[in-house]
Amino acid sequence: LTLPLADLVAGLLDLAPELVAAARQALRRTEEQRARLVSQRAANQLRMLRAFQEVGVTDYHLHGTTGYGYGDAAREALEAVYARAFGGERALVSPYLVSGTHAIAAALFGVLRPGDHLLYATGSPYDTLEQVIFGRRGLGSLTELGIECTVVPLGPDGQLALPPIVASLRPSTRLVAFQRSRGYRWEPSRSLAALGEAIRAVKSASPGVVAFVDNCYGEFVEDREPLAIGADLMAGSLLKNPGGGLAPVGGYVAGRADLVAQAAARATAPGLGSEVGPLLDLARLFLQGFFLAPHFVGEALCGAVAAAALCEEVGLPVLPGSGEDRTDLVQAIRLGSREALLAFCQGIQQCSAINSRVRPEPSALPGYRDEVVMAGGGFVAGATLELSVDAPLRPPFVAYLQGGLCWEQTVCGTLAGLRNVLQKGFLAR
Ligand SMILES: *Cc1c(COP(=O)(O)O)cnc(C)c1O
């Protein structure tokens, strides 16, 4: 009695028959892949449940607090749950970390000292982190404070280049940073297996070095987290995976207790660390969002696999392919022209629950080099565990699709995007 999803969506959007056929085919051939994702989601979800139980979270922890937040029980429970679920000794989780960039900057500024060397092992850092490390003089970037940074490009195959990474280690190298997700680049993301191998190589050459992972978009995608494969410290954004679509702001740092303490001393002030900062009325949203995060990450992954297959059906290059293993939420789709890119992004916007009538336009954004178009109407502004697509306006005009709290919406948005692109004749078939 229930129609297949492709036909349900076709009834909602005005789809050409060829696109409906492509959608049926794409969904049929990803069934197995999506079933695998659902069973992995179960493992991550049960690990999360156990973390809540082991910490002993109670309804008392859901209540609001104000003021300085000394001894804020909700914050302490939240940080304990994060530490457990991520396999770290300690975590800093805060609405006063306004984004992933802020959390990562707190970790880097917290751990590094003047004269230290920072090795970035995964090619150019994410756009906003380039500013943190190399930014304009006068704003106090890491470089300006006397922390030297070397960036080791990825190998010709787009993978971590181990020999050059090890060769770039110096006696003063204090921290080696790895970015797990591809960011806004047409290259493969780094799996935990690949990161683990690189961390082992770095540590056997230079045992005292801190291995740091920018874990943005990676949480709950694989069956483990970077701390389980040798990383000492990791950080990310609550507007992405661990916010579970409910956290309205925030960032986290997790890992070795001494390093998290250094990040906390930078995030607030030396001596205050994570002893201050009330959760206000956010405790429930933070805790409930984190609890639901593995579930929604699983939904987003099913949506990404389906989106990849839909694009493959109409001949668009995608990364990763629909059948490939994933380590992050980002689905790159190469549209090839500015017009096709904007038409696709408008389709995603048209299938948002919020602001579906808004027309996304490219604009300049602080921290980003090129104009960026950002589409998607989330319940939390800019949150990218919700269905969204970002794209810097530069060749080869790649759309970076991510999120989707329910995979049906991702299928709907992708089909609307492809419909727009095909209707305007931007896709030479
Ligand atoms: C999103 C992202 C960041 C920055 O997080 P914001 O919350 O946008 O500041 C850093 N690194 C990577 C790989 C990201 O995807």
XYZ file of C-alpha atoms and ligand atoms in Angstrom:
444
model
C 0.000 0.000 0.000
C 2.892 2.359 0.570
C 4.656 3.651 -2.533
C 8.447 3.460 -2.862
C 10.160 6.678 -1.768
C 11.081 7.651 -5.346
C 7.385 7.701 -6.281
C 6.370 9.563 -3.138
C 8.919 12.266 -3.937
C 7.848 12.352 -7.593
C 4.348 13.151 -6.389
C 5.664 16.080 -4.362
C 8.028 17.564 -6.938
C 7.387 17.997 -10.624
C 9.833 15.370 -11.867
C 10.450 14.257 -15.434
C 9.812 10.499 -15.911
C 13.519 9.841 -16.601
C 14.440 11.366 -13.250
C 11.838 9.235 -11.440
C 13.285 6.134 -13.116
C 16.796 7.200 -12.113
C 15.606 7.712 -8.541
C 14.012 4.258 -8.362
C 17.211 2.719 -9.668
C 19.454 4.722 -7.275
C 17.423 3.777 -4.219
C 17.209 0.131 -5.216
C 20.937 -0.273 -5.685
C 21.828 1.422 -2.362
C 19.530 -0.729 -0.226
C 22.307 -2.949 1.087
C 24.666 -0.062 1.808
C 21.961 1.731 3.774
C 21.147 -1.403 5.748
C 24.826 -1.619 6.765
C 24.735 1.991 7.936
C 21.652 1.313 10.033
C 23.321 -1.593 11.825
C 26.443 0.480 12.520
C 24.213 3.248 13.858
C 22.832 0.738 16.359
C 26.310 0.037 17.748
C 27.070 3.749 18.155
C 23.663 4.442 19.682
C 24.079 1.719 22.322
C 27.581 2.993 23.168
C 25.975 6.396 23.755
C 23.248 4.932 25.959
C 25.880 3.205 28.047
C 27.836 6.456 28.463
C 24.741 8.157 29.904
C 24.154 5.271 32.283
C 27.765 5.072 33.436
C 27.859 8.785 34.191
C 24.511 8.505 35.972
C 22.772 11.417 34.286
C 19.592 12.421 36.189
C 16.703 14.804 35.540
C 18.448 17.256 37.864
C 21.093 17.681 35.165
C 18.492 18.962 32.704
C 17.742 22.155 34.635
C 19.024 25.612 33.833
C 21.774 27.481 35.631
C 22.995 31.069 35.623
C 25.814 33.256 36.882
C 29.432 32.147 37.079
C 28.537 28.494 36.923
C 30.938 27.294 39.617
C 30.233 23.621 40.180
C 27.543 23.564 37.476
C 26.385 19.937 37.797
C 24.784 19.883 34.337
C 28.032 21.004 32.683
C 29.995 18.404 34.623
C 27.605 15.611 33.630
C 27.616 16.742 30.000
C 31.405 16.812 29.856
C 31.630 13.421 31.533
C 29.240 11.906 28.967
C 31.239 13.412 26.078
C 34.483 12.067 27.538
C 33.028 8.570 27.880
C 31.296 8.418 24.516
C 34.458 9.649 22.775
C 36.831 7.474 24.800
C 38.760 10.410 26.302
C 39.962 11.155 29.828
C 38.242 14.511 29.789
C 36.130 16.808 27.614
C 35.390 20.507 27.400
C 31.880 21.153 26.027
C 30.619 24.684 25.976
C 28.128 27.113 24.450
C 30.907 29.676 24.879
C 32.821 27.916 22.157
C 30.834 29.458 19.332
C 31.839 27.048 16.573
C 34.186 24.280 15.530
C 36.777 26.850 14.500
C 36.687 28.339 17.997
C 37.027 24.902 19.646
C 39.959 23.930 17.407
C 41.598 27.328 17.967
C 41.231 26.886 21.757
C 42.970 23.515 21.468
C 45.834 24.843 19.308
C 46.381 28.087 21.260
C 46.001 26.119 24.493
C 48.655 23.521 23.763
C 51.195 25.440 21.645
C 53.783 27.896 23.013
C 56.055 30.427 21.265
C 58.941 28.583 19.612
C 56.888 25.413 19.121
C 56.476 23.924 15.681
C 53.022 22.898 14.388
C 52.890 20.315 11.624
C 49.675 20.228 9.577
C 49.692 16.806 8.008
C 46.613 16.884 5.752
C 47.367 19.687 3.292
C 46.048 23.240 3.634
C 43.861 23.559 6.712
C 40.110 24.276 6.411
C 39.553 27.872 5.242
C 38.734 29.360 8.668
C 41.707 27.614 10.302
C 44.102 29.118 7.783
C 43.161 32.431 9.387
C 43.782 31.039 12.879
C 47.238 29.814 11.892
C 48.483 32.268 9.269
C 45.987 35.155 9.528
C 46.613 38.853 9.013
C 49.240 40.448 11.279
C 47.804 42.326 14.215
C 45.122 39.768 15.029
C 47.376 37.362 16.936
C 47.396 34.280 14.714
C 49.563 31.339 15.800
C 52.269 32.425 13.359
C 52.287 35.965 14.747
C 52.787 34.554 18.259
C 55.960 32.776 17.143
C 54.552 29.336 16.465
C 55.918 28.109 13.188
C 53.635 25.988 11.040
C 54.525 23.602 8.227
C 51.803 22.241 5.958
C 52.535 18.870 4.365
C 50.473 18.467 1.168
C 48.537 15.257 0.579
C 50.118 12.732 -1.749
C 49.303 12.598 -5.487
C 46.617 9.988 -4.709
C 44.958 12.434 -2.284
C 46.011 10.314 0.714
C 48.247 11.144 3.682
C 51.895 11.323 2.565
C 53.657 9.482 5.400
C 57.355 9.853 4.423
C 57.136 13.668 3.965
C 55.140 13.962 7.215
C 57.768 12.076 9.214
C 60.580 13.961 7.451
C 58.983 17.290 8.449
C 59.108 16.502 12.182
C 61.576 18.681 14.097
C 62.821 18.574 17.688
C 60.516 21.568 18.313
C 57.430 19.894 16.811
C 54.887 19.942 19.630
C 51.708 19.068 17.774
C 50.794 17.288 14.549
C 47.323 18.167 13.287
C 45.150 15.995 11.054
C 41.921 17.078 9.395
C 39.594 14.099 9.052
C 37.025 15.569 6.665
C 37.730 16.820 3.149
C 36.420 20.299 3.956
C 35.749 22.294 0.798
C 38.137 20.279 -1.329
C 37.722 17.646 -4.036
C 39.776 14.964 -2.319
C 39.047 11.886 -0.231
C 38.519 12.306 3.512
C 40.877 10.482 5.877
C 39.512 7.259 7.362
C 40.298 6.397 10.981
C 42.425 3.502 9.725
C 44.535 5.895 7.629
C 44.770 8.408 10.482
C 45.788 5.654 12.913
C 48.605 4.545 10.637
C 49.874 8.130 10.277
C 49.695 8.760 14.032
C 51.680 5.580 14.700
C 54.343 6.660 12.194
C 54.597 10.134 13.748
C 54.770 8.803 17.307
C 57.376 6.185 16.581
C 59.591 8.897 15.069
C 58.790 11.485 17.742
C 57.125 9.942 20.811
C 56.373 13.134 22.759
C 54.411 14.832 20.012
C 50.668 15.588 20.483
C 48.440 14.063 17.794
C 45.448 16.323 17.211
C 42.438 15.571 14.987
C 40.024 18.141 13.584
C 37.046 15.801 13.928
C 34.422 18.074 12.315
C 31.767 16.002 10.490
C 33.369 12.752 11.683
C 31.597 11.959 14.969
C 29.656 8.648 14.937
C 30.328 7.995 11.266
C 32.654 5.056 11.957
C 32.419 2.639 14.881
C 35.136 4.459 16.851
C 36.496 7.960 17.365
C 40.015 9.328 16.779
C 41.000 8.937 20.474
C 40.651 5.159 20.017
C 43.222 5.076 17.201
C 45.980 7.000 18.970
C 44.953 10.673 18.830
C 45.649 12.622 22.041
C 43.188 15.407 21.420
C 40.282 16.159 19.097
C 37.788 18.966 18.616
C 34.611 19.697 16.724
C 31.417 21.691 16.371
C 28.043 21.183 18.063
C 26.442 22.710 14.970
C 27.527 19.527 13.250
C 27.283 15.850 14.302
C 27.483 15.871 18.139
C 24.841 18.573 18.545
C 22.315 16.045 17.282
C 20.370 18.789 15.529
C 19.243 20.202 18.884
C 22.240 22.110 20.260
C 21.760 25.742 19.209
C 25.487 26.615 19.506
C 28.706 25.157 20.871
C 31.960 23.324 20.421
C 33.915 20.590 22.174
C 37.465 19.458 22.832
C 38.144 15.935 24.131
C 41.132 13.749 24.911
C 44.045 13.620 27.367
C 43.179 15.411 30.608
C 46.258 17.697 30.675
C 45.672 18.841 27.091
C 41.941 19.463 27.581
C 42.848 21.523 30.666
C 45.184 23.647 28.516
C 42.449 24.181 25.918
C 40.011 25.147 28.696
C 42.522 27.633 30.136
C 42.616 29.308 26.736
C 38.856 29.095 26.140
C 38.109 30.959 29.394
C 41.207 32.140 31.284
C 44.202 30.515 32.977
C 43.062 29.530 36.452
C 39.387 29.433 35.487
C 39.518 26.724 32.840
C 36.315 24.713 32.713
C 35.323 25.530 36.315
C 33.115 28.372 35.079
C 30.419 28.957 32.464
C 26.817 28.050 33.286
C 24.886 26.035 30.701
C 21.973 28.507 31.052
C 18.886 26.706 29.705
C 20.891 24.599 27.261
C 21.580 21.496 29.358
C 18.615 19.522 28.026
C 19.285 20.427 24.393
C 22.982 19.573 24.735
C 22.350 16.267 26.505
C 19.401 15.199 24.378
C 21.143 16.290 21.178
C 24.274 14.329 22.058
C 22.177 11.293 22.956
C 20.393 11.420 19.583
C 23.508 12.276 17.564
C 24.385 8.695 16.512
C 20.817 8.222 15.268
C 20.759 11.409 13.206
C 24.272 10.862 11.876
C 22.989 7.491 10.618
C 20.060 9.224 8.908
C 22.398 11.777 7.330
C 24.679 8.998 6.064
C 21.763 7.111 4.484
C 20.763 10.374 2.818
C 24.316 10.987 1.575
C 24.558 7.507 0.066
C 21.223 7.996 -1.681
C 22.226 11.461 -2.902
C 25.490 10.108 -4.294
C 23.611 7.375 -6.158
C 21.030 9.838 -7.534
C 23.806 12.064 -8.902
C 25.659 9.065 -10.333
C 22.496 8.068 -12.190
C 22.447 11.385 -14.085
C 26.193 11.261 -14.742
C 27.518 13.765 -12.191
C 30.919 13.019 -10.586
C 30.586 12.490 -6.820
C 33.009 11.945 -3.939
C 32.703 9.536 -2.210
C 30.863 7.208 -4.583
C 27.605 5.689 -3.351
C 29.283 2.337 -2.627
C 32.389 3.673 -0.842
C 33.056 3.565 2.904
C 32.628 6.884 4.694
C 34.424 8.639 7.528
C 32.499 11.935 7.480
C 29.139 13.388 6.467
C 30.284 15.419 3.512
C 29.064 14.410 0.066
C 30.838 16.305 -2.703
C 29.022 16.673 -6.035
C 30.792 18.256 -9.002
C 28.321 20.452 -10.878
C 30.910 21.962 -13.242
C 29.476 25.470 -13.649
C 28.341 28.352 -11.485
C 24.813 28.178 -12.929
C 24.394 24.446 -12.322
C 25.776 24.826 -8.804
C 23.315 27.583 -7.905
C 20.393 25.680 -9.476
C 21.269 22.588 -7.412
C 21.604 24.574 -4.181
C 18.219 26.178 -4.791
C 16.664 22.695 -4.946
C 18.028 21.867 -1.504
C 16.619 25.136 -0.206
C 13.206 24.400 -1.751
C 13.056 21.144 0.239
C 13.927 22.701 3.590
C 11.330 22.738 6.345
C 12.259 26.296 7.256
C 12.777 29.074 4.678
C 11.769 26.910 1.727
C 10.820 30.036 -0.232
C 14.162 31.756 0.278
C 16.477 31.942 -2.721
C 20.082 31.334 -1.665
C 22.619 33.764 -3.156
C 26.415 33.665 -2.958
C 28.125 36.142 -0.658
C 31.411 36.871 1.085
C 31.790 35.242 4.510
C 34.323 35.992 7.260
C 37.195 33.495 7.202
C 36.514 32.253 3.653
C 38.584 33.212 0.604
C 35.957 32.935 -2.157
C 32.298 33.845 -2.224
C 30.242 31.062 -0.659
C 26.676 29.955 -1.286
C 24.986 28.256 1.667
C 21.591 26.670 1.209
C 19.365 24.867 3.638
C 16.811 26.016 6.138
C 17.576 24.481 9.479
C 15.764 24.811 12.775
C 19.171 25.922 14.095
C 20.666 28.608 11.858
C 23.654 27.304 9.936
C 23.623 23.875 11.584
C 24.977 21.325 9.144
C 23.711 18.105 10.700
C 20.510 19.451 9.178
C 20.161 19.153 5.416
C 22.392 21.791 3.893
C 24.711 22.457 1.011
C 27.704 24.795 1.013
C 29.820 25.720 -1.944
C 32.636 28.147 -2.507
C 32.150 29.763 -5.928
C 35.311 28.508 -7.604
C 36.005 25.923 -10.321
C 35.219 23.064 -10.614
C 32.048 24.264 -8.837
C 31.571 21.498 -6.328
C 28.555 21.369 -4.010
C 29.292 20.006 -0.521
C 26.091 18.406 0.688
C 25.761 17.361 4.299
C 23.312 16.539 7.035
C 19.666 15.636 6.843
C 17.932 14.651 10.100
C 15.710 12.349 8.064
C 17.032 10.748 4.927
C 13.739 11.175 3.042
C 14.350 14.928 3.011
C 17.838 14.484 1.578
C 16.405 12.401 -1.265
C 13.759 15.064 -1.839
C 16.279 17.933 -1.825
C 18.732 16.168 -4.090
C 16.000 15.337 -6.601
C 14.739 18.927 -6.546
C 18.311 20.095 -7.138
C 18.810 17.702 -10.048
C 15.416 18.669 -11.486
C 16.469 22.356 -11.468
C 19.800 21.571 -13.084
C 18.214 19.412 -15.811
C 15.320 21.808 -16.470
C 17.735 24.633 -17.132
C 19.703 22.378 -19.473
C 22.940 22.828 -17.530
C 23.748 19.145 -17.636
C 24.983 17.885 -20.992
C 23.788 14.275 -21.064
C 33.138 22.970 9.683
C 34.570 22.656 9.821
C 35.399 23.414 10.649
C 34.934 24.626 11.392
O 33.754 24.470 12.100
P 32.729 25.712 12.236
O 31.732 25.250 13.214
O 32.164 25.933 10.861
O 33.540 26.857 12.692
C 36.715 23.030 10.746
N 37.196 21.978 10.076
C 36.431 21.240 9.261
C 37.013 20.061 8.544
C 35.085 21.553 9.107
O 34.318 20.818 8.310
